[in-house]
Protein backbone atom coordinates (compact mmCIF):
# COMPACT_ATOMS: atom_id res chain seq x y z
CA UNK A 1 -52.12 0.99 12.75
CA UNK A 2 -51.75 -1.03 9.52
CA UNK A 3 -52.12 -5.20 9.90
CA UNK A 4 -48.85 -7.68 9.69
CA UNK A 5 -50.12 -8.55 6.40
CA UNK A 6 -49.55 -4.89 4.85
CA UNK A 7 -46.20 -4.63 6.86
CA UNK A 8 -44.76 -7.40 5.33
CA UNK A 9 -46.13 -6.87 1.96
CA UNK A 10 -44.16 -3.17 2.09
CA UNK A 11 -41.32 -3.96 3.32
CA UNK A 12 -41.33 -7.22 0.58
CA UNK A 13 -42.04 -4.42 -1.99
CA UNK A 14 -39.13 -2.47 -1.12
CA UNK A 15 -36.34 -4.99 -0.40
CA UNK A 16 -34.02 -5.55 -3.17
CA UNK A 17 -35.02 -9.03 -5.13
CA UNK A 18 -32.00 -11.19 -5.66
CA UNK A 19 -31.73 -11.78 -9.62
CA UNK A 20 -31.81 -14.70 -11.51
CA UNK A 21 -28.59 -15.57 -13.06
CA UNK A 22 -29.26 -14.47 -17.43
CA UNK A 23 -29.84 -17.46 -19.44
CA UNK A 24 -26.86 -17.84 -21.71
CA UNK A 25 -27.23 -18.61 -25.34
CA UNK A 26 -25.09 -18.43 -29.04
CA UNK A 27 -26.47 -16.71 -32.02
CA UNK A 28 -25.57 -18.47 -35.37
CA UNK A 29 -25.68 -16.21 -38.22
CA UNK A 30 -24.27 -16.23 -42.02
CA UNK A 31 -24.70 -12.49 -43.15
CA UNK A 32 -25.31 -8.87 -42.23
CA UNK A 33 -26.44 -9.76 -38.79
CA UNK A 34 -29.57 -7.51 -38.76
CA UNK A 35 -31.54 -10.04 -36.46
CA UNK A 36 -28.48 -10.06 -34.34
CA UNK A 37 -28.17 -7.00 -33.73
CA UNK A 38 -32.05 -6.37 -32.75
CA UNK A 39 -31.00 -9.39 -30.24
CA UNK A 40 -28.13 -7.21 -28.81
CA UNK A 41 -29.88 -3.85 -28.59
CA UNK A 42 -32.51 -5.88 -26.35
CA UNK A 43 -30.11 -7.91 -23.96
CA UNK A 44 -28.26 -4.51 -23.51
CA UNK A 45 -30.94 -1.96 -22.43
CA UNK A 46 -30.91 -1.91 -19.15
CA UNK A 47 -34.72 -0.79 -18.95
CA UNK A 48 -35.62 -3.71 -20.32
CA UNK A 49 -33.39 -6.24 -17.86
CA UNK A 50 -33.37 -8.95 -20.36
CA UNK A 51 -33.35 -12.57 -18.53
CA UNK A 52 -30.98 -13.43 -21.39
CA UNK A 53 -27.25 -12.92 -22.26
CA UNK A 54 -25.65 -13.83 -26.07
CA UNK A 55 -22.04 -15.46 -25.02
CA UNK A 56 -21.40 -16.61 -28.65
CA UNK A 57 -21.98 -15.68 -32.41
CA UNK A 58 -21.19 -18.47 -34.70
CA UNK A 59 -21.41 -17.47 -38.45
CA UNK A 60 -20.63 -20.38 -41.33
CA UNK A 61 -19.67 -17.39 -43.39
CA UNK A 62 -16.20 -15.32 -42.35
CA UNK A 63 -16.04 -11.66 -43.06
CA UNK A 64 -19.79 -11.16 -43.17
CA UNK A 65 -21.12 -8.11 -40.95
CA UNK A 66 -22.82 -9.77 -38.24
CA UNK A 67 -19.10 -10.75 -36.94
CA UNK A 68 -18.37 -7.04 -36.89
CA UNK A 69 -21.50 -6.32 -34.72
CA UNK A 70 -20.89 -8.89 -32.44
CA UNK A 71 -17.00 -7.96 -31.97
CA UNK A 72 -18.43 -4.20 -31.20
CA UNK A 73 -20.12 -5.37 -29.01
CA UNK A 74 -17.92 -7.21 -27.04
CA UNK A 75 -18.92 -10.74 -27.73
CA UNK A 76 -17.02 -13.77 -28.95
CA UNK A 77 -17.45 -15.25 -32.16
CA UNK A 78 -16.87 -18.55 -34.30
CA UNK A 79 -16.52 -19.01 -38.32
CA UNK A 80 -17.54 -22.37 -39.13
CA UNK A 81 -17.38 -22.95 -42.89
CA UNK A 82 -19.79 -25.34 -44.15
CA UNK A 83 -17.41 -26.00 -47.10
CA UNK A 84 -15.14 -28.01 -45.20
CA UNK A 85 -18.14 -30.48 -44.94
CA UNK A 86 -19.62 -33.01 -47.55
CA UNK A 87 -23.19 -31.17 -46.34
CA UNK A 88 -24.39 -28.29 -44.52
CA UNK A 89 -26.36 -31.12 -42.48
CA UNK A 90 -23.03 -32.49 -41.45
């Protein structure tokens, strides 16, 4: 007859643990959007079940290829031009 202990520690083991809710972040990016697509292939396996989720690409660049990744795969994106400011600081 096992102990309490192991009981509960099996039936822990095999009850579904509720998931914490994916951290939500945006990507900024200004080109071919290499690194963000490495950041998408790893939020999206499954296997890996990636705490984090990208909600936003923001590129100061529009009509670069990193917008087209980020459209495929289904996330929104953002051009803001750093032209239309006296710096990129501002």
């Amino acid at each position: 007859m096992s102990s309490p202990r192991n009981f509960n520690e099996s039936v822990n083991r095999s009850s579904p643990q509720p998931k914490a809710p994916k951290k939500k972040f945006g990507v900024l990016i200004s080109g071919t959007g290499t690194n963000l697509q490495a950041l998408i292939d790893h939020v999206k396996n499954v296997e890996r079940q990636s705490a984090a989720e990208i909600v936003l690409v923001v590129s100061n660049v529009d009509g670069v290829e990193g917008l087209d990744r980020a459209h495929k795969a289904g996330i929104p994106t953002k051009v803001i031009s750093h032209k239309a400011f006296k710096s990129r600081v501002d």
